Amino acid sequence: MTHDGGPRLVAPTATLHDAWRAAHEEWGPGLHEDGFGLGADDDVSDRAGFATWLAALERDPGQLWWILDGAAVAGGIALRADDHPMAGRHGHVGYGIRPSFRGRGLATWALGQVLAEARSQRRESVRVVCARDNVASARVAEHHGGRLEAPDDGRVRRYVIDLAGR
């Protein structure tokens, strides 16, 4: 998905290894990189591990995109089906923007692009989940009409974004 000279969404690719590595290193160890599809057991410390991880992403039942700003990987965003293993706990849409790219509207833009994709799949709604204290992510969901549901454990905010009629 492209946006006239601005940010764009691209499928994960080995050609962007160095740009992805810069984003990954900026997050640092142990920090959450939602939208990348990176699991705790994925070893991306070298090019071979990175290639193995990319191959696994191709088998993932969801859709993943990297958010590019110029040549930089600024973050990632995922669109998951109802039956995706992560959809129940983490929502249909997960996104993350690397720290140095936050505050530029990239998550809001990317979520808008992915909601258009979800509409094209004739989905009626999607869920977005964020940490209770992640005010920026909550604002992104709310910007797109997210309606807050009761938190499941007090640690997260769960939003439903209705797609019909929008």
PDB file of C-alpha atoms in Angstrom:
ATOM      1  CA  MET A   1       0.000   0.000   0.000  1.00  0.00           C
ATOM      2  CA  THR A   2       1.358   3.378  -0.911  1.00  0.00           C
ATOM      3  CA  HIS A   3       0.641   6.966  -0.022  1.00  0.00           C
ATOM      4  CA  ASP A   4       1.706   9.594  -2.585  1.00  0.00           C
ATOM      5  CA  GLY A   5       5.335  10.155  -1.653  1.00  0.00           C
ATOM      6  CA  GLY A   6       4.681   9.726   2.074  1.00  0.00           C
ATOM      7  CA  PRO A   7       4.751   6.644   4.232  1.00  0.00           C
ATOM      8  CA  ARG A   8       3.909   3.278   2.738  1.00  0.00           C
ATOM      9  CA  LEU A   9       3.134  -0.245   3.844  1.00  0.00           C
ATOM     10  CA  VAL A  10       5.229  -3.074   2.412  1.00  0.00           C
ATOM     11  CA  ALA A  11       5.286  -6.799   2.955  1.00  0.00           C
ATOM     12  CA  PRO A  12       8.266  -7.990   5.023  1.00  0.00           C
ATOM     13  CA  THR A  13      11.242  -8.626   2.756  1.00  0.00           C
ATOM     14  CA  ALA A  14      14.887  -9.641   3.091  1.00  0.00           C
ATOM     15  CA  THR A  15      15.895  -6.641   0.963  1.00  0.00           C
ATOM     16  CA  LEU A  16      15.051  -4.407   3.931  1.00  0.00           C
ATOM     17  CA  HIS A  17      17.131  -6.385   6.440  1.00  0.00           C
ATOM     18  CA  ASP A  18      19.384  -3.487   7.425  1.00  0.00           C
ATOM     19  CA  ALA A  19      16.494  -1.023   7.764  1.00  0.00           C
ATOM     20  CA  TRP A  20      14.501  -3.578   9.808  1.00  0.00           C
ATOM     21  CA  ARG A  21      17.539  -4.322  11.999  1.00  0.00           C
ATOM     22  CA  ALA A  22      17.892  -0.598  12.821  1.00  0.00           C
ATOM     23  CA  ALA A  23      14.259  -0.495  13.950  1.00  0.00           C
ATOM     24  CA  HIS A  24      14.619  -3.714  15.943  1.00  0.00           C
ATOM     25  CA  GLU A  25      17.768  -2.489  17.698  1.00  0.00           C
ATOM     26  CA  GLU A  26      16.136   0.827  18.570  1.00  0.00           C
ATOM     27  CA  TRP A  27      13.375  -1.005  20.448  1.00  0.00           C
ATOM     28  CA  GLY A  28      16.025  -2.863  22.427  1.00  0.00           C
ATOM     29  CA  PRO A  29      15.841  -6.256  24.124  1.00  0.00           C
ATOM     30  CA  GLY A  30      12.644  -7.296  25.808  1.00  0.00           C
ATOM     31  CA  LEU A  31      10.499  -4.482  24.450  1.00  0.00           C
ATOM     32  CA  HIS A  32       7.306  -5.172  22.534  1.00  0.00           C
ATOM     33  CA  GLU A  33       7.333  -4.669  18.769  1.00  0.00           C
ATOM     34  CA  ASP A  34       3.696  -5.296  17.898  1.00  0.00           C
ATOM     35  CA  GLY A  35       2.922  -5.530  14.229  1.00  0.00           C
ATOM     36  CA  PHE A  36       6.196  -7.244  13.329  1.00  0.00           C
ATOM     37  CA  GLY A  37       5.017 -10.779  14.144  1.00  0.00           C
ATOM     38  CA  LEU A  38       8.218 -11.352  16.101  1.00  0.00           C
ATOM     39  CA  GLY A  39       7.893 -13.984  18.798  1.00  0.00           C
ATOM     40  CA  ALA A  40      10.023 -14.557  21.881  1.00  0.00           C
ATOM     41  CA  ASP A  41      11.558 -17.670  20.305  1.00  0.00           C
ATOM     42  CA  ASP A  42      12.450 -16.047  16.966  1.00  0.00           C
ATOM     43  CA  ASP A  43      16.219 -15.692  16.584  1.00  0.00           C
ATOM     44  CA  VAL A  44      16.872 -12.803  14.218  1.00  0.00           C
ATOM     45  CA  SER A  45      20.442 -12.168  15.397  1.00  0.00           C
ATOM     46  CA  ASP A  46      21.944 -12.988  11.980  1.00  0.00           C
ATOM     47  CA  ARG A  47      20.817 -13.021   8.345  1.00  0.00           C
ATOM     48  CA  ALA A  48      20.055 -16.762   8.407  1.00  0.00           C
ATOM     49  CA  GLY A  49      17.779 -16.372  11.436  1.00  0.00           C
ATOM     50  CA  PHE A  50      16.163 -13.343   9.840  1.00  0.00           C
ATOM     51  CA  ALA A  51      15.476 -15.357   6.656  1.00  0.00           C
ATOM     52  CA  THR A  52      13.992 -18.199   8.719  1.00  0.00           C
ATOM     53  CA  TRP A  53      11.732 -15.727  10.515  1.00  0.00           C
ATOM     54  CA  LEU A  54      10.593 -14.154   7.214  1.00  0.00           C
ATOM     55  CA  ALA A  55       9.741 -17.610   5.867  1.00  0.00           C
ATOM     56  CA  ALA A  56       7.653 -18.277   8.980  1.00  0.00           C
ATOM     57  CA  LEU A  57       5.832 -14.964   8.479  1.00  0.00           C
ATOM     58  CA  GLU A  58       4.783 -16.111   5.010  1.00  0.00           C
ATOM     59  CA  ARG A  59       3.015 -19.078   6.649  1.00  0.00           C
ATOM     60  CA  ASP A  60       1.296 -16.866   9.243  1.00  0.00           C
ATOM     61  CA  PRO A  61      -2.484 -16.821   8.744  1.00  0.00           C
ATOM     62  CA  GLY A  62      -2.577 -13.036   9.195  1.00  0.00           C
ATOM     63  CA  GLN A  63      -1.258 -10.180   7.113  1.00  0.00           C
ATOM     64  CA  LEU A  64       1.787  -8.178   8.133  1.00  0.00           C
ATOM     65  CA  TRP A  65       3.254  -4.985   6.748  1.00  0.00           C
ATOM     66  CA  TRP A  66       6.232  -2.868   7.638  1.00  0.00           C
ATOM     67  CA  ILE A  67       5.579   0.843   7.853  1.00  0.00           C
ATOM     68  CA  LEU A  68       8.207   2.645   5.792  1.00  0.00           C
ATOM     69  CA  ASP A  69       8.995   6.314   6.131  1.00  0.00           C
ATOM     70  CA  GLY A  70      11.423   7.027   3.347  1.00  0.00           C
ATOM     71  CA  ALA A  71      13.925   4.155   3.425  1.00  0.00           C
ATOM     72  CA  ALA A  72      13.475   3.566   7.162  1.00  0.00           C
ATOM     73  CA  VAL A  73      11.353   0.857   8.732  1.00  0.00           C
ATOM     74  CA  ALA A  74       9.352   3.011  11.138  1.00  0.00           C
ATOM     75  CA  GLY A  75       7.192   0.211  12.522  1.00  0.00           C
ATOM     76  CA  GLY A  76       4.884  -2.638  11.705  1.00  0.00           C
ATOM     77  CA  ILE A  77       1.183  -3.412  11.567  1.00  0.00           C
ATOM     78  CA  ALA A  78      -0.720  -6.689  11.469  1.00  0.00           C
ATOM     79  CA  LEU A  79      -4.243  -7.628  10.434  1.00  0.00           C
ATOM     80  CA  ARG A  80      -5.445 -10.891  11.963  1.00  0.00           C
ATOM     81  CA  ALA A  81      -8.489 -13.007  11.149  1.00  0.00           C
ATOM     82  CA  ASP A  82     -10.963 -13.982  13.872  1.00  0.00           C
ATOM     83  CA  ASP A  83      -9.418 -17.462  14.076  1.00  0.00           C
ATOM     84  CA  HIS A  84      -5.805 -16.231  14.230  1.00  0.00           C
ATOM     85  CA  PRO A  85      -4.085 -17.561  17.373  1.00  0.00           C
ATOM     86  CA  MET A  86      -3.297 -14.018  18.573  1.00  0.00           C
ATOM     87  CA  ALA A  87      -6.640 -12.358  17.730  1.00  0.00           C
ATOM     88  CA  GLY A  88      -8.385 -13.216  20.988  1.00  0.00           C
ATOM     89  CA  ARG A  89      -5.761 -11.744  23.278  1.00  0.00           C
ATOM     90  CA  HIS A  90      -4.076  -9.147  21.073  1.00  0.00           C
ATOM     91  CA  GLY A  91      -6.892  -8.065  18.762  1.00  0.00           C
ATOM     92  CA  HIS A  92      -7.347  -8.168  15.019  1.00  0.00           C
ATOM     93  CA  VAL A  93      -4.966  -5.273  14.477  1.00  0.00           C
ATOM     94  CA  GLY A  94      -1.642  -4.778  16.204  1.00  0.00           C
ATOM     95  CA  TYR A  95       0.805  -2.004  15.466  1.00  0.00           C
ATOM     96  CA  GLY A  96       4.000  -0.529  16.792  1.00  0.00           C
ATOM     97  CA  ILE A  97       6.074   2.501  15.867  1.00  0.00           C
ATOM     98  CA  ARG A  98       9.757   2.610  16.782  1.00  0.00           C
ATOM     99  CA  PRO A  99      10.523   5.279  19.389  1.00  0.00           C
ATOM    100  CA  SER A 100      12.297   7.822  17.150  1.00  0.00           C
ATOM    101  CA  PHE A 101       9.364   7.850  14.682  1.00  0.00           C
ATOM    102  CA  ARG A 102       6.559   8.329  17.193  1.00  0.00           C
ATOM    103  CA  GLY A 103       4.441  11.480  17.243  1.00  0.00           C
ATOM    104  CA  ARG A 104       4.383  11.826  13.449  1.00  0.00           C
ATOM    105  CA  GLY A 105       0.955  10.298  12.837  1.00  0.00           C
ATOM    106  CA  LEU A 106       2.351   7.121  11.284  1.00  0.00           C
ATOM    107  CA  ALA A 107       0.266   4.732  13.411  1.00  0.00           C
ATOM    108  CA  THR A 108      -2.910   6.699  12.653  1.00  0.00           C
ATOM    109  CA  TRP A 109      -2.111   6.638   8.946  1.00  0.00           C
ATOM    110  CA  ALA A 110      -1.191   2.926   8.948  1.00  0.00           C
ATOM    111  CA  LEU A 111      -4.307   1.927  10.878  1.00  0.00           C
ATOM    112  CA  GLY A 112      -6.423   3.808   8.330  1.00  0.00           C
ATOM    113  CA  GLN A 113      -4.772   1.844   5.514  1.00  0.00           C
ATOM    114  CA  VAL A 114      -5.333  -1.480   7.274  1.00  0.00           C
ATOM    115  CA  LEU A 115      -8.949  -0.638   8.102  1.00  0.00           C
ATOM    116  CA  ALA A 116      -9.512  -0.028   4.374  1.00  0.00           C
ATOM    117  CA  GLU A 117      -8.045  -3.487   3.718  1.00  0.00           C
ATOM    118  CA  ALA A 118     -10.311  -5.017   6.385  1.00  0.00           C
ATOM    119  CA  ARG A 119     -13.336  -3.330   4.756  1.00  0.00           C
ATOM    120  CA  SER A 120     -12.305  -4.739   1.375  1.00  0.00           C
ATOM    121  CA  GLN A 121     -12.411  -8.180   3.031  1.00  0.00           C
ATOM    122  CA  ARG A 122     -15.991  -7.371   4.068  1.00  0.00           C
ATOM    123  CA  ARG A 123     -15.237  -7.454   7.766  1.00  0.00           C
ATOM    124  CA  GLU A 124     -17.869  -5.813   9.940  1.00  0.00           C
ATOM    125  CA  SER A 125     -15.512  -4.812  12.744  1.00  0.00           C
ATOM    126  CA  VAL A 126     -12.013  -5.266  14.142  1.00  0.00           C
ATOM    127  CA  ARG A 127     -10.598  -5.168  17.645  1.00  0.00           C
ATOM    128  CA  VAL A 128      -7.541  -3.198  18.686  1.00  0.00           C
ATOM    129  CA  VAL A 129      -5.886  -3.907  22.033  1.00  0.00           C
ATOM    130  CA  CYS A 130      -3.303  -1.716  23.740  1.00  0.00           C
ATOM    131  CA  ALA A 131      -1.736  -1.432  27.169  1.00  0.00           C
ATOM    132  CA  ARG A 132      -3.869   0.606  29.558  1.00  0.00           C
ATOM    133  CA  ASP A 133      -1.102   3.216  29.922  1.00  0.00           C
ATOM    134  CA  ASN A 134      -0.445   3.506  26.160  1.00  0.00           C
ATOM    135  CA  VAL A 135      -2.348   6.746  25.656  1.00  0.00           C
ATOM    136  CA  ALA A 136      -0.930   7.321  22.162  1.00  0.00           C
ATOM    137  CA  SER A 137      -2.163   3.945  20.910  1.00  0.00           C
ATOM    138  CA  ALA A 138      -5.557   4.528  22.511  1.00  0.00           C
ATOM    139  CA  ARG A 139      -5.815   7.856  20.657  1.00  0.00           C
ATOM    140  CA  VAL A 140      -5.024   6.119  17.364  1.00  0.00           C
ATOM    141  CA  ALA A 141      -7.876   3.634  17.878  1.00  0.00           C
ATOM    142  CA  GLU A 142     -10.239   6.398  19.004  1.00  0.00           C
ATOM    143  CA  HIS A 143      -9.319   8.531  15.976  1.00  0.00           C
ATOM    144  CA  HIS A 144     -10.689   5.742  13.789  1.00  0.00           C
ATOM    145  CA  GLY A 145     -13.918   5.398  15.759  1.00  0.00           C
ATOM    146  CA  GLY A 146     -12.728   2.832  18.280  1.00  0.00           C
ATOM    147  CA  ARG A 147     -15.300   2.192  20.989  1.00  0.00           C
ATOM    148  CA  LEU A 148     -13.784   1.210  24.339  1.00  0.00           C
ATOM    149  CA  GLU A 149     -14.919  -2.101  25.790  1.00  0.00           C
ATOM    150  CA  ALA A 150     -14.441  -3.055  29.428  1.00  0.00           C
ATOM    151  CA  PRO A 151     -10.836  -4.108  30.119  1.00  0.00           C
ATOM    152  CA  ASP A 152     -10.367  -7.824  30.648  1.00  0.00           C
ATOM    153  CA  ASP A 153      -7.836  -7.543  33.462  1.00  0.00           C
ATOM    154  CA  GLY A 154      -7.248  -3.855  34.085  1.00  0.00           C
ATOM    155  CA  ARG A 155      -3.964  -3.894  32.163  1.00  0.00           C
ATOM    156  CA  VAL A 156      -5.305  -3.397  28.630  1.00  0.00           C
ATOM    157  CA  ARG A 157      -7.783  -1.306  26.699  1.00  0.00           C
ATOM    158  CA  ARG A 158      -9.898  -3.161  24.141  1.00  0.00           C
ATOM    159  CA  TYR A 159     -11.445  -1.197  21.306  1.00  0.00           C
ATOM    160  CA  VAL A 160     -13.950  -2.259  18.679  1.00  0.00           C
ATOM    161  CA  ILE A 161     -13.881  -0.370  15.406  1.00  0.00           C
ATOM    162  CA  ASP A 162     -17.081  -0.844  13.400  1.00  0.00           C
ATOM    163  CA  LEU A 163     -16.352  -0.955   9.686  1.00  0.00           C
ATOM    164  CA  ALA A 164     -19.852  -1.148   8.269  1.00  0.00           C
ATOM    165  CA  GLY A 165     -21.049   2.240   7.099  1.00  0.00           C
ATOM    166  CA  ARG A 166     -17.681   3.959   7.571  1.00  0.00           C
TER     167      ARG A 166
END
